[in-house]
JSON list of C-alpha atoms in Angstrom, two decimals:
[
{"chain": "T", "resi": 1, "resn": "MET", "atom": "CA", "xyz": [177.08, -69.41, -35.52]},
{"chain": "T", "resi": 2, "resn": "ASP", "atom": "CA", "xyz": [174.85, -71.78, -36.88]},
{"chain": "T", "resi": 3, "resn": "LYS", "atom": "CA", "xyz": [172.15, -72.55, -39.51]},
{"chain": "T", "resi": 4, "resn": "ASN", "atom": "CA", "xyz": [169.60, -70.67, -37.30]},
{"chain": "T", "resi": 5, "resn": "GLU", "atom": "CA", "xyz": [171.93, -68.02, -35.22]},
{"chain": "T", "resi": 6, "resn": "LEU", "atom": "CA", "xyz": [172.22, -66.39, -39.13]},
{"chain": "T", "resi": 7, "resn": "LEU", "atom": "CA", "xyz": [168.22, -66.66, -40.09]},
{"chain": "T", "resi": 8, "resn": "GLN", "atom": "CA", "xyz": [167.56, -65.08, -36.86]},
{"chain": "T", "resi": 9, "resn": "THR", "atom": "CA", "xyz": [171.01, -62.49, -37.64]},
{"chain": "T", "resi": 10, "resn": "ILE", "atom": "CA", "xyz": [169.59, -61.47, -40.95]},
{"chain": "T", "resi": 11, "resn": "THR", "atom": "CA", "xyz": [165.54, -62.17, -40.27]},
{"chain": "T", "resi": 12, "resn": "SER", "atom": "CA", "xyz": [165.85, -59.36, -37.73]},
{"chain": "T", "resi": 13, "resn": "PRO", "atom": "CA", "xyz": [166.87, -56.08, -38.55]},
{"chain": "T", "resi": 14, "resn": "GLN", "atom": "CA", "xyz": [165.66, -57.17, -42.38]},
{"chain": "T", "resi": 15, "resn": "ARG", "atom": "CA", "xyz": [161.85, -56.46, -40.30]},
{"chain": "T", "resi": 16, "resn": "GLU", "atom": "CA", "xyz": [163.51, -53.47, -38.77]},
{"chain": "T", "resi": 17, "resn": "LEU", "atom": "CA", "xyz": [164.59, -52.19, -42.60]},
{"chain": "T", "resi": 18, "resn": "ALA", "atom": "CA", "xyz": [161.06, -52.79, -43.66]},
{"chain": "T", "resi": 19, "resn": "GLU", "atom": "CA", "xyz": [158.90, -51.34, -40.84]},
{"chain": "T", "resi": 20, "resn": "LEU", "atom": "CA", "xyz": [161.03, -48.45, -41.07]},
{"chain": "T", "resi": 21, "resn": "VAL", "atom": "CA", "xyz": [160.30, -48.26, -44.97]},
{"chain": "T", "resi": 22, "resn": "SER", "atom": "CA", "xyz": [157.12, -49.06, -44.17]},
{"chain": "T", "resi": 23, "resn": "ARG", "atom": "CA", "xyz": [157.22, -44.67, -42.48]},
{"chain": "T", "resi": 24, "resn": "ILE", "atom": "CA", "xyz": [158.65, -43.65, -45.22]},
{"chain": "T", "resi": 25, "resn": "SER", "atom": "CA", "xyz": [155.73, -41.76, -47.56]},
{"chain": "T", "resi": 26, "resn": "ASP", "atom": "CA", "xyz": [156.73, -42.68, -51.12]},
{"chain": "T", "resi": 27, "resn": "ASP", "atom": "CA", "xyz": [157.27, -38.88, -52.72]},
{"chain": "T", "resi": 28, "resn": "ARG", "atom": "CA", "xyz": [159.76, -38.93, -49.90]},
{"chain": "T", "resi": 29, "resn": "LEU", "atom": "CA", "xyz": [161.18, -42.56, -50.89]},
{"chain": "T", "resi": 30, "resn": "GLN", "atom": "CA", "xyz": [161.63, -40.92, -53.73]},
{"chain": "T", "resi": 31, "resn": "ALA", "atom": "CA", "xyz": [163.95, -37.54, -52.52]},
{"chain": "T", "resi": 32, "resn": "PRO", "atom": "CA", "xyz": [168.10, -37.94, -52.09]},
{"chain": "T", "resi": 33, "resn": "ALA", "atom": "CA", "xyz": [169.40, -40.48, -49.26]},
{"chain": "T", "resi": 34, "resn": "MET", "atom": "CA", "xyz": [173.18, -40.61, -50.50]},
{"chain": "T", "resi": 35, "resn": "ASP", "atom": "CA", "xyz": [175.13, -39.05, -53.42]},
{"chain": "T", "resi": 36, "resn": "ASP", "atom": "CA", "xyz": [172.52, -38.86, -55.78]},
{"chain": "T", "resi": 37, "resn": "TRP", "atom": "CA", "xyz": [170.66, -41.99, -54.94]},
{"chain": "T", "resi": 38, "resn": "THR", "atom": "CA", "xyz": [167.40, -42.03, -53.50]},
{"chain": "T", "resi": 39, "resn": "GLY", "atom": "CA", "xyz": [165.76, -44.13, -50.61]},
{"chain": "T", "resi": 40, "resn": "LYS", "atom": "CA", "xyz": [164.07, -46.03, -53.98]},
{"chain": "T", "resi": 41, "resn": "ASP", "atom": "CA", "xyz": [167.32, -46.49, -55.30]},
{"chain": "T", "resi": 42, "resn": "LEU", "atom": "CA", "xyz": [169.17, -47.63, -52.09]},
{"chain": "T", "resi": 43, "resn": "LEU", "atom": "CA", "xyz": [166.27, -50.15, -51.43]},
{"chain": "T", "resi": 44, "resn": "ALA", "atom": "CA", "xyz": [166.46, -51.15, -54.75]},
{"chain": "T", "resi": 45, "resn": "HIS", "atom": "CA", "xyz": [169.87, -51.99, -53.96]},
{"chain": "T", "resi": 46, "resn": "LEU", "atom": "CA", "xyz": [169.16, -53.83, -51.36]},
{"chain": "T", "resi": 47, "resn": "ALA", "atom": "CA", "xyz": [167.18, -56.43, -53.09]},
{"chain": "T", "resi": 48, "resn": "SER", "atom": "CA", "xyz": [169.34, -56.52, -55.46]},
{"chain": "T", "resi": 49, "resn": "TRP", "atom": "CA", "xyz": [172.09, -57.56, -53.37]},
{"chain": "T", "resi": 50, "resn": "HIS", "atom": "CA", "xyz": [170.30, -59.85, -51.81]},
{"chain": "T", "resi": 51, "resn": "ASP", "atom": "CA", "xyz": [168.51, -61.62, -55.49]},
{"chain": "T", "resi": 52, "resn": "HIS", "atom": "CA", "xyz": [172.98, -61.42, -55.70]},
{"chain": "T", "resi": 53, "resn": "SER", "atom": "CA", "xyz": [173.20, -64.53, -52.74]},
{"chain": "T", "resi": 54, "resn": "VAL", "atom": "CA", "xyz": [170.46, -66.54, -53.95]},
{"chain": "T", "resi": 55, "resn": "LEU", "atom": "CA", "xyz": [172.25, -66.24, -57.81]},
{"chain": "T", "resi": 56, "resn": "VAL", "atom": "CA", "xyz": [175.52, -67.33, -55.75]},
{"chain": "T", "resi": 57, "resn": "ILE", "atom": "CA", "xyz": [173.54, -70.01, -52.99]},
{"chain": "T", "resi": 58, "resn": "GLU", "atom": "CA", "xyz": [171.88, -71.62, -56.41]},
{"chain": "T", "resi": 59, "resn": "GLY", "atom": "CA", "xyz": [174.98, -71.58, -59.09]},
{"chain": "T", "resi": 60, "resn": "LEU", "atom": "CA", "xyz": [176.50, -73.52, -56.09]},
{"chain": "T", "resi": 61, "resn": "ARG", "atom": "CA", "xyz": [174.40, -75.86, -54.98]},
{"chain": "T", "resi": 62, "resn": "ALA", "atom": "CA", "xyz": [174.15, -76.71, -59.05]},
{"chain": "T", "resi": 63, "resn": "GLY", "atom": "CA", "xyz": [178.15, -77.36, -59.06]},
{"chain": "T", "resi": 64, "resn": "ARG", "atom": "CA", "xyz": [178.69, -73.85, -61.61]},
{"chain": "T", "resi": 65, "resn": "GLN", "atom": "CA", "xyz": [179.66, -71.19, -61.11]},
{"chain": "T", "resi": 66, "resn": "PRO", "atom": "CA", "xyz": [177.59, -68.67, -60.14]},
{"chain": "T", "resi": 67, "resn": "TYR", "atom": "CA", "xyz": [179.66, -65.75, -62.30]},
{"chain": "T", "resi": 68, "resn": "ASP", "atom": "CA", "xyz": [182.35, -64.74, -64.03]},
{"chain": "T", "resi": 69, "resn": "SER", "atom": "CA", "xyz": [184.60, -63.10, -60.80]},
{"chain": "T", "resi": 70, "resn": "ALA", "atom": "CA", "xyz": [186.99, -61.83, -62.41]},
{"chain": "T", "resi": 71, "resn": "ASP", "atom": "CA", "xyz": [184.71, -59.82, -65.26]},
{"chain": "T", "resi": 72, "resn": "PRO", "atom": "CA", "xyz": [185.33, -56.19, -64.90]},
{"chain": "T", "resi": 73, "resn": "ASP", "atom": "CA", "xyz": [181.43, -55.99, -65.08]},
{"chain": "T", "resi": 74, "resn": "ASN", "atom": "CA", "xyz": [180.58, -58.02, -61.95]},
{"chain": "T", "resi": 75, "resn": "ALA", "atom": "CA", "xyz": [183.10, -56.00, -60.05]},
{"chain": "T", "resi": 76, "resn": "THR", "atom": "CA", "xyz": [181.43, -54.13, -56.81]},
{"chain": "T", "resi": 77, "resn": "ASP", "atom": "CA", "xyz": [180.81, -50.43, -58.43]},
{"chain": "T", "resi": 78, "resn": "ALA", "atom": "CA", "xyz": [179.85, -51.37, -61.63]},
{"chain": "T", "resi": 79, "resn": "LEU", "atom": "CA", "xyz": [177.01, -53.72, -60.42]},
{"chain": "T", "resi": 80, "resn": "ASN", "atom": "CA", "xyz": [176.00, -51.24, -57.95]},
{"chain": "T", "resi": 81, "resn": "GLU", "atom": "CA", "xyz": [175.98, -48.61, -60.99]},
{"chain": "T", "resi": 82, "resn": "ARG", "atom": "CA", "xyz": [173.81, -50.84, -63.65]},
{"chain": "T", "resi": 83, "resn": "ILE", "atom": "CA", "xyz": [171.40, -51.67, -60.31]},
{"chain": "T", "resi": 84, "resn": "HIS", "atom": "CA", "xyz": [171.05, -48.48, -60.25]},
{"chain": "T", "resi": 85, "resn": "ARG", "atom": "CA", "xyz": [170.19, -47.56, -63.99]},
{"chain": "T", "resi": 86, "resn": "GLU", "atom": "CA", "xyz": [168.26, -50.34, -64.26]},
{"chain": "T", "resi": 87, "resn": "HIS", "atom": "CA", "xyz": [165.73, -49.45, -61.64]},
{"chain": "T", "resi": 88, "resn": "LEU", "atom": "CA", "xyz": [165.66, -45.97, -62.07]},
{"chain": "T", "resi": 89, "resn": "ASP", "atom": "CA", "xyz": [162.35, -45.57, -62.97]},
{"chain": "T", "resi": 90, "resn": "ASP", "atom": "CA", "xyz": [160.93, -48.10, -60.97]},
{"chain": "T", "resi": 91, "resn": "PRO", "atom": "CA", "xyz": [157.43, -46.79, -58.65]},
{"chain": "T", "resi": 92, "resn": "PRO", "atom": "CA", "xyz": [157.97, -46.74, -54.88]},
{"chain": "T", "resi": 93, "resn": "GLN", "atom": "CA", "xyz": [155.80, -49.67, -54.26]},
{"chain": "T", "resi": 94, "resn": "VAL", "atom": "CA", "xyz": [157.53, -52.03, -56.55]},
{"chain": "T", "resi": 95, "resn": "THR", "atom": "CA", "xyz": [160.43, -51.19, -54.98]},
{"chain": "T", "resi": 96, "resn": "ARG", "atom": "CA", "xyz": [159.00, -52.59, -51.77]},
{"chain": "T", "resi": 97, "resn": "GLU", "atom": "CA", "xyz": [158.18, -55.32, -52.78]},
{"chain": "T", "resi": 98, "resn": "ALA", "atom": "CA", "xyz": [160.36, -56.53, -54.50]},
{"chain": "T", "resi": 99, "resn": "PHE", "atom": "CA", "xyz": [163.18, -55.37, -51.03]},
{"chain": "T", "resi": 100, "resn": "GLN", "atom": "CA", "xyz": [160.60, -57.48, -49.47]},
{"chain": "T", "resi": 101, "resn": "ARG", "atom": "CA", "xyz": [160.04, -60.42, -52.36]},
{"chain": "T", "resi": 102, "resn": "SER", "atom": "CA", "xyz": [163.94, -61.23, -52.47]},
{"chain": "T", "resi": 103, "resn": "PHE", "atom": "CA", "xyz": [164.26, -61.77, -48.83]},
{"chain": "T", "resi": 104, "resn": "ASP", "atom": "CA", "xyz": [161.58, -63.86, -49.16]},
{"chain": "T", "resi": 105, "resn": "ARG", "atom": "CA", "xyz": [164.12, -65.54, -52.06]},
{"chain": "T", "resi": 106, "resn": "LEU", "atom": "CA", "xyz": [166.92, -65.72, -49.77]},
{"chain": "T", "resi": 107, "resn": "LEU", "atom": "CA", "xyz": [165.26, -66.99, -46.81]},
{"chain": "T", "resi": 108, "resn": "VAL", "atom": "CA", "xyz": [164.15, -70.22, -49.29]},
{"chain": "T", "resi": 109, "resn": "ALA", "atom": "CA", "xyz": [167.54, -70.62, -50.48]},
{"chain": "T", "resi": 110, "resn": "ILE", "atom": "CA", "xyz": [169.10, -70.52, -47.50]},
{"chain": "T", "resi": 111, "resn": "GLY", "atom": "CA", "xyz": [166.51, -73.31, -45.90]},
{"chain": "T", "resi": 112, "resn": "THR", "atom": "CA", "xyz": [168.07, -75.87, -48.76]},
{"chain": "T", "resi": 113, "resn": "LEU", "atom": "CA", "xyz": [171.40, -75.34, -47.57]},
{"chain": "T", "resi": 114, "resn": "THR", "atom": "CA", "xyz": [173.73, -77.56, -45.08]},
{"chain": "T", "resi": 115, "resn": "GLU", "atom": "CA", "xyz": [174.98, -76.24, -42.11]},
{"chain": "T", "resi": 116, "resn": "ALA", "atom": "CA", "xyz": [178.20, -76.73, -43.60]},
{"chain": "T", "resi": 117, "resn": "ASP", "atom": "CA", "xyz": [177.12, -75.51, -46.84]},
{"chain": "T", "resi": 118, "resn": "LEU", "atom": "CA", "xyz": [176.81, -72.19, -44.76]},
{"chain": "T", "resi": 119, "resn": "PHE", "atom": "CA", "xyz": [179.85, -72.58, -42.13]},
{"chain": "T", "resi": 120, "resn": "ALA", "atom": "CA", "xyz": [182.79, -74.68, -44.25]},
{"chain": "T", "resi": 121, "resn": "ALA", "atom": "CA", "xyz": [185.59, -72.02, -45.59]},
{"chain": "T", "resi": 122, "resn": "ASP", "atom": "CA", "xyz": [186.95, -75.15, -47.62]},
{"chain": "T", "resi": 123, "resn": "ARG", "atom": "CA", "xyz": [183.25, -76.81, -49.33]},
{"chain": "T", "resi": 124, "resn": "TRP", "atom": "CA", "xyz": [183.20, -74.28, -51.95]},
{"chain": "T", "resi": 125, "resn": "PRO", "atom": "CA", "xyz": [185.85, -73.55, -54.67]},
{"chain": "T", "resi": 126, "resn": "TRP", "atom": "CA", "xyz": [184.75, -70.76, -56.14]},
{"chain": "T", "resi": 127, "resn": "LEU", "atom": "CA", "xyz": [184.01, -68.63, -53.19]},
{"chain": "T", "resi": 128, "resn": "GLU", "atom": "CA", "xyz": [188.16, -69.51, -53.08]},
{"chain": "T", "resi": 129, "resn": "GLY", "atom": "CA", "xyz": [188.79, -70.05, -48.74]},
{"chain": "T", "resi": 130, "resn": "GLU", "atom": "CA", "xyz": [185.84, -67.78, -47.77]},
{"chain": "T", "resi": 131, "resn": "ALA", "atom": "CA", "xyz": [182.89, -69.86, -46.26]},
{"chain": "T", "resi": 132, "resn": "LEU", "atom": "CA", "xyz": [179.08, -69.06, -48.12]},
{"chain": "T", "resi": 133, "resn": "VAL", "atom": "CA", "xyz": [177.30, -67.74, -44.91]},
{"chain": "T", "resi": 134, "resn": "GLU", "atom": "CA", "xyz": [179.98, -64.27, -44.78]},
{"chain": "T", "resi": 135, "resn": "ILE", "atom": "CA", "xyz": [178.38, -63.62, -49.47]},
{"chain": "T", "resi": 136, "resn": "VAL", "atom": "CA", "xyz": [174.71, -63.67, -46.91]},
{"chain": "T", "resi": 137, "resn": "LEU", "atom": "CA", "xyz": [175.90, -61.75, -43.87]},
{"chain": "T", "resi": 138, "resn": "TRP", "atom": "CA", "xyz": [177.42, -58.86, -46.66]},
{"chain": "T", "resi": 139, "resn": "ASP", "atom": "CA", "xyz": [173.89, -59.31, -48.60]},
{"chain": "T", "resi": 140, "resn": "THR", "atom": "CA", "xyz": [171.78, -58.86, -45.72]},
{"chain": "T", "resi": 141, "resn": "PHE", "atom": "CA", "xyz": [172.76, -57.87, -42.48]},
{"chain": "T", "resi": 142, "resn": "ARG", "atom": "CA", "xyz": [176.55, -55.91, -42.86]},
{"chain": "T", "resi": 143, "resn": "HIS", "atom": "CA", "xyz": [175.36, -53.98, -45.90]},
{"chain": "T", "resi": 144, "resn": "TYR", "atom": "CA", "xyz": [171.43, -52.76, -43.89]},
{"chain": "T", "resi": 145, "resn": "GLN", "atom": "CA", "xyz": [174.17, -51.44, -41.09]},
{"chain": "T", "resi": 146, "resn": "ALA", "atom": "CA", "xyz": [175.31, -49.78, -44.29]},
{"chain": "T", "resi": 147, "resn": "HIS", "atom": "CA", "xyz": [172.47, -48.00, -46.00]},
{"chain": "T", "resi": 148, "resn": "LEU", "atom": "CA", "xyz": [170.36, -47.42, -42.88]},
{"chain": "T", "resi": 149, "resn": "ALA", "atom": "CA", "xyz": [171.75, -43.95, -42.02]},
{"chain": "T", "resi": 150, "resn": "HIS", "atom": "CA", "xyz": [170.76, -43.17, -45.37]},
{"chain": "T", "resi": 151, "resn": "LEU", "atom": "CA", "xyz": [167.56, -44.29, -45.22]},
{"chain": "T", "resi": 152, "resn": "ALA", "atom": "CA", "xyz": [166.59, -43.29, -41.24]},
{"chain": "T", "resi": 153, "resn": "PRO", "atom": "CA", "xyz": [165.84, -39.28, -42.37]},
{"chain": "T", "resi": 154, "resn": "LEU", "atom": "CA", "xyz": [163.46, -40.26, -45.26]},
{"chain": "T", "resi": 155, "resn": "ALA", "atom": "CA", "xyz": [160.83, -41.26, -42.16]},
{"chain": "T", "resi": 156, "resn": "HIS", "atom": "CA", "xyz": [161.50, -37.73, -40.35]},
{"chain": "T", "resi": 157, "resn": "THR", "atom": "CA", "xyz": [159.01, -35.97, -42.23]},
{"chain": "T", "resi": 158, "resn": "ASN", "atom": "CA", "xyz": [155.62, -36.83, -42.64]},
{"chain": "T", "resi": 159, "resn": "GLY", "atom": "CA", "xyz": [155.17, -40.44, -43.13]},
{"chain": "T", "resi": 160, "resn": "ARG", "atom": "CA", "xyz": [152.45, -42.10, -45.46]}
]
């Protein structure tokens, strides 16, 4: 994979997910989708994980640790709970816009990276031998796959 392939790998599924979400009415977006999370909550969750990749990219490029990964408050489950709590009262339109803006910010951040920045496993010591591309893939394409099954049913009843 190179940078152009990465961009295609994350952009096409993001567009498909955005198109799916555009077919979900605001009322349906506020319906349960996964456990006690609504479709809107899932969309805010995905937007926040885009921002996670941006935070990591910007921190690493600035030569600093993006965050303390050893802090239990920064563990995935803790982050997910905090994201859920912080965006619980966001209106659907705000969440829709946040999803797109966060992805746009991610594309800009990726644009600042070289191939080595993205794909060399030894480029960023903070990543402990993992290539940065793995974070980007988990915060986008792979994450969309995990939640598509939760969001798709919301589009199958009376759209906007």
